C-alpha cells in the first residue's frame, strides 16, 4: 500500500530542491532539483542545502532509497555562473601584492562546496538519478555520486568546466573513472563535449535508457523500490564494501584538485571564459 501522508516539504523548506516522500512507494523519497537558477542551475542555495537534504533523508527511518531528478526539460545546467559570480569575484586579486590567504580561501570554498556532492555519496540513503535533457558540469558531479543512473533518450552529458576555465573540482574527475573508465573521462574532461544517451549507456554512465522524461522517472522509481524492498542493513553493507575500494582514491583526487584550483582558479583565462560565456561570444585564451 502506498502512503501519501508525507508529501512535499512545505514552501520555504528548501529553495533549491523539492522533497516528496512515499508518493510512489512507502520507503522511497524523491528529491527534485528546482533551481532557483534557470534549468536547475546550481547556485548558492544548492551548495548550502544539499547536505541538509541528505541528512534529513538519512534521519527518516521510513526512507530506504531516494530518486534524484530535475524539474522541467533538463536535469541541470550545472554551476549557476551568474549567481556564483559575486563569490568568485572575492578571489580575484585587487592588486599584484602577494596574498597567500586568498589561495587558502579558495581552497576552503572549493572543499565546502564539494561537501554538497560528497553528502550524496556518503549518505546512508541509496540514490538513483533520473536524468532528462541536459546534464552539465555540476549535474555530472551529482549523478556520479549516486549509486545508480538512468537516462531518457534525449539526455546528454557534459563535463563542461573546461569551457569556463575551471578544472572540474566537485568530484566527477575522482568518481567517473570508476564508472566509465579513464579513457572516456579524459576525453570528456579535456574537450568539454557532449555525449548522447546511447553513448552514456554503452559506457555504463547510465544503466537504463527510456523513451522520455516520464519513462526515466518511472524507471528510476522502480529501481529505487527494488532497493527499498531489500533488507536495509544488507543494502548498506553492500554499498559500504563497494565504496571502500574507491573512497581513498576519490578522496585523494578531490583534495588534489581543490589544491590545484586554489593555486590556479583566479586566472586570466578563467575570467575570459566566464566573461565570454556571459557575453555569448567565443573566448580568446592567453594561457595566463
PDB file of C-alpha atoms in Angstrom:
ATOM      1  CA  UNK A   1       0.000   0.000   0.000  1.00  0.00           C
ATOM      2  CA  UNK A   2       1.310   3.473  -0.869  1.00  0.00           C
ATOM      3  CA  UNK A   3       1.471   6.009   1.944  1.00  0.00           C
ATOM      4  CA  UNK A   4       0.935   9.541   0.656  1.00  0.00           C
ATOM      5  CA  UNK A   5       0.559  11.212   4.040  1.00  0.00           C
ATOM      6  CA  UNK A   6       4.131  12.560   3.974  1.00  0.00           C
ATOM      7  CA  UNK A   7       4.337  14.665   0.826  1.00  0.00           C
ATOM      8  CA  UNK A   8       6.335  17.642  -0.376  1.00  0.00           C
ATOM      9  CA  UNK A   9       8.293  19.731   2.078  1.00  0.00           C
ATOM     10  CA  UNK A  10       6.499  22.979   2.935  1.00  0.00           C
ATOM     11  CA  UNK A  11       7.247  26.099   0.935  1.00  0.00           C
ATOM     12  CA  UNK A  12      10.356  27.747   2.317  1.00  0.00           C
ATOM     13  CA  UNK A  13      11.855  24.449   3.460  1.00  0.00           C
ATOM     14  CA  UNK A  14      14.446  24.396   0.674  1.00  0.00           C
ATOM     15  CA  UNK A  15      14.972  26.844  -2.159  1.00  0.00           C
ATOM     16  CA  UNK A  16      16.920  24.502  -4.438  1.00  0.00           C
ATOM     17  CA  UNK A  17      15.045  21.197  -4.134  1.00  0.00           C
ATOM     18  CA  UNK A  18      11.602  19.774  -3.519  1.00  0.00           C
ATOM     19  CA  UNK A  19      11.308  16.633  -1.381  1.00  0.00           C
ATOM     20  CA  UNK A  20       8.444  14.140  -1.681  1.00  0.00           C
ATOM     21  CA  UNK A  21       8.264  11.039   0.483  1.00  0.00           C
ATOM     22  CA  UNK A  22       6.111   7.987  -0.041  1.00  0.00           C
ATOM     23  CA  UNK A  23       4.251   9.250  -3.106  1.00  0.00           C
ATOM     24  CA  UNK A  24       5.023   6.122  -5.163  1.00  0.00           C
ATOM     25  CA  UNK A  25       6.400   3.732  -2.556  1.00  0.00           C
ATOM     26  CA  UNK A  26       6.230   3.987   1.233  1.00  0.00           C
ATOM     27  CA  UNK A  27      10.013   3.831   1.585  1.00  0.00           C
ATOM     28  CA  UNK A  28      11.137   5.871  -1.440  1.00  0.00           C
ATOM     29  CA  UNK A  29      11.681   9.641  -1.472  1.00  0.00           C
ATOM     30  CA  UNK A  30      12.113  11.889  -4.472  1.00  0.00           C
ATOM     31  CA  UNK A  31      14.478  14.863  -4.410  1.00  0.00           C
ATOM     32  CA  UNK A  32      13.759  17.185  -7.335  1.00  0.00           C
ATOM     33  CA  UNK A  33      16.134  19.973  -8.360  1.00  0.00           C
ATOM     34  CA  UNK A  34      14.147  23.184  -8.820  1.00  0.00           C
ATOM     35  CA  UNK A  35      16.785  25.876  -9.241  1.00  0.00           C
ATOM     36  CA  UNK A  36      16.230  28.708  -8.480  1.00  0.00           C
ATOM     37  CA  UNK A  37      18.667  29.108 -11.372  1.00  0.00           C
ATOM     38  CA  UNK A  38      17.389  28.543 -14.912  1.00  0.00           C
ATOM     39  CA  UNK A  39      17.300  24.868 -15.902  1.00  0.00           C
ATOM     40  CA  UNK A  40      18.030  23.886 -12.286  1.00  0.00           C
ATOM     41  CA  UNK A  41      21.417  25.606 -12.332  1.00  0.00           C
ATOM     42  CA  UNK A  42      23.264  25.208  -9.046  1.00  0.00           C
ATOM     43  CA  UNK A  43      23.613  28.459  -7.163  1.00  0.00           C
ATOM     44  CA  UNK A  44      24.473  29.217  -3.527  1.00  0.00           C
ATOM     45  CA  UNK A  45      21.248  27.668  -2.239  1.00  0.00           C
ATOM     46  CA  UNK A  46      22.020  24.280  -3.773  1.00  0.00           C
ATOM     47  CA  UNK A  47      25.527  24.054  -2.341  1.00  0.00           C
ATOM     48  CA  UNK A  48      24.314  25.167   1.093  1.00  0.00           C
ATOM     49  CA  UNK A  49      21.202  22.984   1.247  1.00  0.00           C
ATOM     50  CA  UNK A  50      22.088  19.592  -0.221  1.00  0.00           C
ATOM     51  CA  UNK A  51      23.969  18.272   2.844  1.00  0.00           C
ATOM     52  CA  UNK A  52      20.925  19.117   4.987  1.00  0.00           C
ATOM     53  CA  UNK A  53      18.639  17.405   2.473  1.00  0.00           C
ATOM     54  CA  UNK A  54      20.653  14.190   2.600  1.00  0.00           C
ATOM     55  CA  UNK A  55      20.855  14.379   6.409  1.00  0.00           C
ATOM     56  CA  UNK A  56      17.061  14.696   6.519  1.00  0.00           C
ATOM     57  CA  UNK A  57      16.628  11.578   4.385  1.00  0.00           C
ATOM     58  CA  UNK A  58      19.161   9.633   6.448  1.00  0.00           C
ATOM     59  CA  UNK A  59      17.391  10.615   9.672  1.00  0.00           C
ATOM     60  CA  UNK A  60      13.987   9.372   8.451  1.00  0.00           C
ATOM     61  CA  UNK A  61      13.607   5.649   9.210  1.00  0.00           C
ATOM     62  CA  UNK A  62      10.868   5.367   6.581  1.00  0.00           C
ATOM     63  CA  UNK A  63      13.215   6.409   3.744  1.00  0.00           C
ATOM     64  CA  UNK A  64      15.222   3.492   2.355  1.00  0.00           C
ATOM     65  CA  UNK A  65      16.030   4.855  -1.111  1.00  0.00           C
ATOM     66  CA  UNK A  66      15.758   8.132  -2.996  1.00  0.00           C
ATOM     67  CA  UNK A  67      15.325   9.221  -6.596  1.00  0.00           C
ATOM     68  CA  UNK A  68      17.175  12.405  -7.586  1.00  0.00           C
ATOM     69  CA  UNK A  69      15.521  14.161 -10.519  1.00  0.00           C
ATOM     70  CA  UNK A  70      15.378  17.550 -12.210  1.00  0.00           C
ATOM     71  CA  UNK A  71      12.292  19.691 -12.724  1.00  0.00           C
ATOM     72  CA  UNK A  72      11.347  20.636 -16.276  1.00  0.00           C
ATOM     73  CA  UNK A  73      13.058  19.762 -19.556  1.00  0.00           C
ATOM     74  CA  UNK A  74      16.605  19.438 -18.221  1.00  0.00           C
ATOM     75  CA  UNK A  75      18.236  17.721 -15.267  1.00  0.00           C
ATOM     76  CA  UNK A  76      20.681  20.560 -14.545  1.00  0.00           C
ATOM     77  CA  UNK A  77      22.830  23.090 -16.368  1.00  0.00           C
ATOM     78  CA  UNK A  78      25.367  22.759 -13.550  1.00  0.00           C
ATOM     79  CA  UNK A  79      27.008  25.702 -11.814  1.00  0.00           C
ATOM     80  CA  UNK A  80      24.970  28.912 -11.907  1.00  0.00           C
ATOM     81  CA  UNK A  81      27.741  31.264 -13.032  1.00  0.00           C
ATOM     82  CA  UNK A  82      25.654  34.400 -12.637  1.00  0.00           C
ATOM     83  CA  UNK A  83      24.570  33.597  -9.090  1.00  0.00           C
ATOM     84  CA  UNK A  84      28.046  32.445  -8.042  1.00  0.00           C
ATOM     85  CA  UNK A  85      29.931  35.344  -9.656  1.00  0.00           C
ATOM     86  CA  UNK A  86      29.896  37.625  -6.577  1.00  0.00           C
ATOM     87  CA  UNK A  87      31.652  34.905  -4.587  1.00  0.00           C
ATOM     88  CA  UNK A  88      34.173  34.209  -7.342  1.00  0.00           C
ATOM     89  CA  UNK A  89      34.972  37.923  -7.596  1.00  0.00           C
ATOM     90  CA  UNK A  90      36.150  37.851  -3.985  1.00  0.00           C
ATOM     91  CA  UNK A  91      39.024  35.611  -5.055  1.00  0.00           C
ATOM     92  CA  UNK A  92      40.416  37.930  -7.718  1.00  0.00           C
ATOM     93  CA  UNK A  93      43.441  39.944  -6.652  1.00  0.00           C
ATOM     94  CA  UNK A  94      42.775  43.658  -6.261  1.00  0.00           C
ATOM     95  CA  UNK A  95      46.462  44.274  -6.916  1.00  0.00           C
ATOM     96  CA  UNK A  96      49.619  42.252  -7.528  1.00  0.00           C
ATOM     97  CA  UNK A  97      50.670  42.119  -3.880  1.00  0.00           C
ATOM     98  CA  UNK A  98      51.335  38.553  -2.651  1.00  0.00           C
ATOM     99  CA  UNK A  99      48.437  37.231  -0.583  1.00  0.00           C
ATOM    100  CA  UNK A 100      48.550  33.524   0.275  1.00  0.00           C
ATOM    101  CA  UNK A 101      45.370  33.873   2.342  1.00  0.00           C
ATOM    102  CA  UNK A 102      43.429  34.322  -0.899  1.00  0.00           C
ATOM    103  CA  UNK A 103      44.526  30.875  -2.054  1.00  0.00           C
ATOM    104  CA  UNK A 104      43.571  29.466   1.319  1.00  0.00           C
ATOM    105  CA  UNK A 105      40.095  30.982   0.991  1.00  0.00           C
ATOM    106  CA  UNK A 106      39.711  29.420  -2.461  1.00  0.00           C
ATOM    107  CA  UNK A 107      40.735  26.031  -1.076  1.00  0.00           C
ATOM    108  CA  UNK A 108      38.262  26.292   1.797  1.00  0.00           C
ATOM    109  CA  UNK A 109      35.483  27.429  -0.543  1.00  0.00           C
ATOM    110  CA  UNK A 110      36.026  24.595  -3.025  1.00  0.00           C
ATOM    111  CA  UNK A 111      36.039  21.999  -0.270  1.00  0.00           C
ATOM    112  CA  UNK A 112      32.952  23.499   1.383  1.00  0.00           C
ATOM    113  CA  UNK A 113      31.046  23.434  -1.905  1.00  0.00           C
ATOM    114  CA  UNK A 114      32.141  19.873  -2.621  1.00  0.00           C
ATOM    115  CA  UNK A 115      30.604  18.719   0.664  1.00  0.00           C
ATOM    116  CA  UNK A 116      27.235  19.035  -1.091  1.00  0.00           C
ATOM    117  CA  UNK A 117      28.164  16.374  -3.647  1.00  0.00           C
ATOM    118  CA  UNK A 118      30.057  14.284  -1.097  1.00  0.00           C
ATOM    119  CA  UNK A 119      26.940  14.228   1.090  1.00  0.00           C
ATOM    120  CA  UNK A 120      25.142  12.232  -1.610  1.00  0.00           C
ATOM    121  CA  UNK A 121      27.940   9.683  -1.965  1.00  0.00           C
ATOM    122  CA  UNK A 122      28.348   9.365   1.816  1.00  0.00           C
ATOM    123  CA  UNK A 123      24.651   9.174   2.665  1.00  0.00           C
ATOM    124  CA  UNK A 124      23.162   6.016   4.137  1.00  0.00           C
ATOM    125  CA  UNK A 125      20.258   6.505   1.732  1.00  0.00           C
ATOM    126  CA  UNK A 126      20.866   4.812  -1.652  1.00  0.00           C
ATOM    127  CA  UNK A 127      20.218   7.119  -4.593  1.00  0.00           C
ATOM    128  CA  UNK A 128      19.008   6.615  -8.159  1.00  0.00           C
ATOM    129  CA  UNK A 129      19.437   9.525 -10.600  1.00  0.00           C
ATOM    130  CA  UNK A 130      16.723  10.121 -13.217  1.00  0.00           C
ATOM    131  CA  UNK A 131      18.228  12.265 -15.988  1.00  0.00           C
ATOM    132  CA  UNK A 132      16.368  14.005 -18.776  1.00  0.00           C
ATOM    133  CA  UNK A 133      17.641  16.660 -21.171  1.00  0.00           C
ATOM    134  CA  UNK A 134      20.930  18.369 -20.411  1.00  0.00           C
ATOM    135  CA  UNK A 135      23.176  17.185 -17.578  1.00  0.00           C
ATOM    136  CA  UNK A 136      26.136  19.544 -17.476  1.00  0.00           C
ATOM    137  CA  UNK A 137      29.097  20.157 -15.169  1.00  0.00           C
ATOM    138  CA  UNK A 138      27.777  20.069 -11.617  1.00  0.00           C
ATOM    139  CA  UNK A 139      24.968  17.824 -12.840  1.00  0.00           C
ATOM    140  CA  UNK A 140      27.602  15.231 -13.776  1.00  0.00           C
ATOM    141  CA  UNK A 141      29.223  15.642 -10.357  1.00  0.00           C
ATOM    142  CA  UNK A 142      25.858  14.979  -8.735  1.00  0.00           C
ATOM    143  CA  UNK A 143      24.884  11.894 -10.720  1.00  0.00           C
ATOM    144  CA  UNK A 144      28.375  10.416 -10.389  1.00  0.00           C
ATOM    145  CA  UNK A 145      27.848  10.489  -6.612  1.00  0.00           C
ATOM    146  CA  UNK A 146      24.601   8.499  -6.962  1.00  0.00           C
ATOM    147  CA  UNK A 147      24.508   4.698  -6.756  1.00  0.00           C
ATOM    148  CA  UNK A 148      22.527   4.202  -9.985  1.00  0.00           C
ATOM    149  CA  UNK A 149      21.846   6.425 -13.002  1.00  0.00           C
ATOM    150  CA  UNK A 150      19.022   6.158 -15.562  1.00  0.00           C
ATOM    151  CA  UNK A 151      18.616   8.440 -18.580  1.00  0.00           C
ATOM    152  CA  UNK A 152      15.966   9.369 -21.118  1.00  0.00           C
ATOM    153  CA  UNK A 153      16.569   9.192 -24.866  1.00  0.00           C
ATOM    154  CA  UNK A 154      17.003  12.978 -25.063  1.00  0.00           C
ATOM    155  CA  UNK A 155      19.553  13.146 -22.242  1.00  0.00           C
ATOM    156  CA  UNK A 156      23.044  14.473 -22.942  1.00  0.00           C
ATOM    157  CA  UNK A 157      26.054  14.615 -20.650  1.00  0.00           C
ATOM    158  CA  UNK A 158      28.991  17.014 -20.496  1.00  0.00           C
ATOM    159  CA  UNK A 159      31.910  17.780 -18.173  1.00  0.00           C
ATOM    160  CA  UNK A 160      31.763  21.421 -19.203  1.00  0.00           C
ATOM    161  CA  UNK A 161      34.094  23.047 -16.654  1.00  0.00           C
ATOM    162  CA  UNK A 162      36.983  23.232 -19.116  1.00  0.00           C
ATOM    163  CA  UNK A 163      34.844  25.626 -21.176  1.00  0.00           C
ATOM    164  CA  UNK A 164      34.718  28.093 -18.285  1.00  0.00           C
ATOM    165  CA  UNK A 165      38.374  27.866 -17.338  1.00  0.00           C
ATOM    166  CA  UNK A 166      37.992  25.562 -14.339  1.00  0.00           C
ATOM    167  CA  UNK A 167      39.329  22.083 -13.582  1.00  0.00           C
ATOM    168  CA  UNK A 168      36.211  20.136 -12.562  1.00  0.00           C
ATOM    169  CA  UNK A 169      36.535  20.026  -8.778  1.00  0.00           C
ATOM    170  CA  UNK A 170      33.253  18.752  -7.343  1.00  0.00           C
ATOM    171  CA  UNK A 171      34.075  15.049  -7.600  1.00  0.00           C
ATOM    172  CA  UNK A 172      33.470  13.893 -11.154  1.00  0.00           C
ATOM    173  CA  UNK A 173      37.181  13.510 -12.001  1.00  0.00           C
ATOM    174  CA  UNK A 174      37.595  11.260  -8.954  1.00  0.00           C
ATOM    175  CA  UNK A 175      34.447   9.164  -9.377  1.00  0.00           C
ATOM    176  CA  UNK A 176      33.857   8.877 -13.126  1.00  0.00           C
ATOM    177  CA  UNK A 177      36.955   6.757 -13.920  1.00  0.00           C
ATOM    178  CA  UNK A 178      35.474   4.088 -11.639  1.00  0.00           C
ATOM    179  CA  UNK A 179      32.166   4.289 -13.549  1.00  0.00           C
ATOM    180  CA  UNK A 180      33.035   4.862 -17.225  1.00  0.00           C
ATOM    181  CA  UNK A 181      36.812   4.335 -17.234  1.00  0.00           C
ATOM    182  CA  UNK A 182      39.794   6.629 -17.676  1.00  0.00           C
ATOM    183  CA  UNK A 183      39.511   6.893 -21.449  1.00  0.00           C
ATOM    184  CA  UNK A 184      36.072   8.459 -21.750  1.00  0.00           C
ATOM    185  CA  UNK A 185      36.550  10.513 -18.578  1.00  0.00           C
ATOM    186  CA  UNK A 186      39.705  12.080 -20.016  1.00  0.00           C
ATOM    187  CA  UNK A 187      38.077  12.742 -23.377  1.00  0.00           C
ATOM    188  CA  UNK A 188      35.034  14.412 -21.837  1.00  0.00           C
ATOM    189  CA  UNK A 189      37.027  16.425 -19.300  1.00  0.00           C
ATOM    190  CA  UNK A 190      39.568  17.920 -21.723  1.00  0.00           C
ATOM    191  CA  UNK A 191      37.186  18.530 -24.644  1.00  0.00           C
ATOM    192  CA  UNK A 192      34.057  19.596 -22.771  1.00  0.00           C
ATOM    193  CA  UNK A 193      31.971  17.907 -25.473  1.00  0.00           C
ATOM    194  CA  UNK A 194      28.521  16.378 -25.035  1.00  0.00           C
ATOM    195  CA  UNK A 195      27.761  12.685 -25.309  1.00  0.00           C
ATOM    196  CA  UNK A 196      24.306  11.383 -26.103  1.00  0.00           C
ATOM    197  CA  UNK A 197      22.240   8.883 -24.157  1.00  0.00           C
ATOM    198  CA  UNK A 198      23.289   5.947 -26.333  1.00  0.00           C
ATOM    199  CA  UNK A 199      26.964   6.625 -25.671  1.00  0.00           C
ATOM    200  CA  UNK A 200      26.277   7.079 -21.965  1.00  0.00           C
ATOM    201  CA  UNK A 201      24.531   3.699 -21.915  1.00  0.00           C
ATOM    202  CA  UNK A 202      27.308   1.990 -23.850  1.00  0.00           C
ATOM    203  CA  UNK A 203      29.964   3.201 -21.400  1.00  0.00           C
ATOM    204  CA  UNK A 204      27.883   2.500 -18.295  1.00  0.00           C
ATOM    205  CA  UNK A 205      27.294   6.083 -17.177  1.00  0.00           C
ATOM    206  CA  UNK A 206      23.608   5.159 -17.222  1.00  0.00           C
ATOM    207  CA  UNK A 207      22.297   1.614 -16.867  1.00  0.00           C
ATOM    208  CA  UNK A 208      18.760   2.151 -18.195  1.00  0.00           C
ATOM    209  CA  UNK A 209      17.636   4.130 -21.245  1.00  0.00           C
ATOM    210  CA  UNK A 210      13.988   5.160 -21.582  1.00  0.00           C
ATOM    211  CA  UNK A 211      11.944   6.906 -24.246  1.00  0.00           C
ATOM    212  CA  UNK A 212      11.212  10.134 -22.397  1.00  0.00           C
ATOM    213  CA  UNK A 213      11.322  12.063 -19.118  1.00  0.00           C
ATOM    214  CA  UNK A 214       8.222  10.373 -17.706  1.00  0.00           C
ATOM    215  CA  UNK A 215       9.703   6.988 -18.519  1.00  0.00           C
ATOM    216  CA  UNK A 216      13.028   7.700 -16.851  1.00  0.00           C
ATOM    217  CA  UNK A 217      11.275   8.804 -13.677  1.00  0.00           C
ATOM    218  CA  UNK A 218       9.203   5.604 -13.693  1.00  0.00           C
ATOM    219  CA  UNK A 219      12.319   3.522 -14.303  1.00  0.00           C
ATOM    220  CA  UNK A 220      14.279   5.221 -11.519  1.00  0.00           C
ATOM    221  CA  UNK A 221      11.414   4.786  -9.072  1.00  0.00           C
ATOM    222  CA  UNK A 222      11.066   1.114  -9.981  1.00  0.00           C
ATOM    223  CA  UNK A 223      14.744   0.535  -9.218  1.00  0.00           C
ATOM    224  CA  UNK A 224      14.549   2.585  -6.014  1.00  0.00           C
ATOM    225  CA  UNK A 225      11.561   0.474  -4.952  1.00  0.00           C
ATOM    226  CA  UNK A 226      13.557  -2.715  -5.576  1.00  0.00           C
ATOM    227  CA  UNK A 227      16.323  -1.357  -3.376  1.00  0.00           C
ATOM    228  CA  UNK A 228      13.884  -0.256  -0.668  1.00  0.00           C
ATOM    229  CA  UNK A 229      12.255  -3.694  -0.560  1.00  0.00           C
ATOM    230  CA  UNK A 230      15.572  -5.356   0.338  1.00  0.00           C
ATOM    231  CA  UNK A 231      16.961  -5.613   3.910  1.00  0.00           C
ATOM    232  CA  UNK A 232      18.250  -2.091   4.703  1.00  0.00           C
ATOM    233  CA  UNK A 233      21.304  -3.274   6.639  1.00  0.00           C
ATOM    234  CA  UNK A 234      22.366  -5.560   3.807  1.00  0.00           C
ATOM    235  CA  UNK A 235      21.958  -2.779   1.242  1.00  0.00           C
ATOM    236  CA  UNK A 236      24.055  -0.538   3.466  1.00  0.00           C
ATOM    237  CA  UNK A 237      26.709  -3.229   3.759  1.00  0.00           C
ATOM    238  CA  UNK A 238      26.909  -3.776   0.002  1.00  0.00           C
ATOM    239  CA  UNK A 239      27.338  -0.060  -0.608  1.00  0.00           C
ATOM    240  CA  UNK A 240      29.972   0.310   2.099  1.00  0.00           C
ATOM    241  CA  UNK A 241      32.001  -2.616   0.741  1.00  0.00           C
ATOM    242  CA  UNK A 242      31.867  -1.211  -2.801  1.00  0.00           C
ATOM    243  CA  UNK A 243      32.705   2.287  -1.588  1.00  0.00           C
ATOM    244  CA  UNK A 244      35.683   1.040   0.408  1.00  0.00           C
ATOM    245  CA  UNK A 245      37.512   0.161  -2.794  1.00  0.00           C
ATOM    246  CA  UNK A 246      37.290   3.680  -4.238  1.00  0.00           C
ATOM    247  CA  UNK A 247      36.918   6.067  -1.306  1.00  0.00           C
ATOM    248  CA  UNK A 248      40.682   6.515  -0.845  1.00  0.00           C
ATOM    249  CA  UNK A 249      41.430   7.400  -4.498  1.00  0.00           C
ATOM    250  CA  UNK A 250      38.334   9.635  -4.706  1.00  0.00           C
ATOM    251  CA  UNK A 251      39.301  11.493  -1.544  1.00  0.00           C
ATOM    252  CA  UNK A 252      42.872  11.998  -2.763  1.00  0.00           C
ATOM    253  CA  UNK A 253      41.666  13.189  -6.176  1.00  0.00           C
ATOM    254  CA  UNK A 254      39.225  15.638  -4.605  1.00  0.00           C
ATOM    255  CA  UNK A 255      41.833  17.078  -2.274  1.00  0.00           C
ATOM    256  CA  UNK A 256      44.370  17.441  -5.073  1.00  0.00           C
ATOM    257  CA  UNK A 257      42.015  19.229  -7.462  1.00  0.00           C
ATOM    258  CA  UNK A 258      40.936  21.598  -4.682  1.00  0.00           C
ATOM    259  CA  UNK A 259      44.594  22.417  -4.055  1.00  0.00           C
ATOM    260  CA  UNK A 260      45.215  22.853  -7.800  1.00  0.00           C
ATOM    261  CA  UNK A 261      42.305  25.254  -8.188  1.00  0.00           C
ATOM    262  CA  UNK A 262      43.400  27.164  -5.079  1.00  0.00           C
ATOM    263  CA  UNK A 263      46.576  27.953  -6.990  1.00  0.00           C
ATOM    264  CA  UNK A 264      45.189  28.474 -10.491  1.00  0.00           C
ATOM    265  CA  UNK A 265      41.480  29.331 -10.250  1.00  0.00           C
ATOM    266  CA  UNK A 266      41.967  33.103 -10.345  1.00  0.00           C
ATOM    267  CA  UNK A 267      43.490  33.017 -13.831  1.00  0.00           C
ATOM    268  CA  UNK A 268      43.068  35.396 -16.723  1.00  0.00           C
ATOM    269  CA  UNK A 269      41.725  32.517 -18.815  1.00  0.00           C
ATOM    270  CA  UNK A 270      39.021  31.716 -16.267  1.00  0.00           C
ATOM    271  CA  UNK A 271      37.827  35.314 -16.261  1.00  0.00           C
ATOM    272  CA  UNK A 272      37.932  35.370 -20.064  1.00  0.00           C
ATOM    273  CA  UNK A 273      35.915  32.125 -20.207  1.00  0.00           C
ATOM    274  CA  UNK A 274      33.290  33.418 -17.790  1.00  0.00           C
ATOM    275  CA  UNK A 275      33.081  36.831 -19.475  1.00  0.00           C
ATOM    276  CA  UNK A 276      32.784  35.248 -22.918  1.00  0.00           C
ATOM    277  CA  UNK A 277      30.044  32.918 -21.678  1.00  0.00           C
ATOM    278  CA  UNK A 278      28.045  35.783 -20.186  1.00  0.00           C
ATOM    279  CA  UNK A 279      28.591  37.892 -23.313  1.00  0.00           C
ATOM    280  CA  UNK A 280      27.740  34.943 -25.591  1.00  0.00           C
ATOM    281  CA  UNK A 281      30.935  35.156 -27.661  1.00  0.00           C
ATOM    282  CA  UNK A 282      33.913  32.901 -28.345  1.00  0.00           C
ATOM    283  CA  UNK A 283      36.673  33.176 -25.722  1.00  0.00           C
ATOM    284  CA  UNK A 284      40.207  34.293 -26.573  1.00  0.00           C
ATOM    285  CA  UNK A 285      42.568  32.406 -24.256  1.00  0.00           C
ATOM    286  CA  UNK A 286      46.059  33.661 -23.416  1.00  0.00           C
ATOM    287  CA  UNK A 287      47.385  30.817 -21.265  1.00  0.00           C
ATOM    288  CA  UNK A 288      47.695  33.135 -18.253  1.00  0.00           C
TER     289      UNK A 288
END
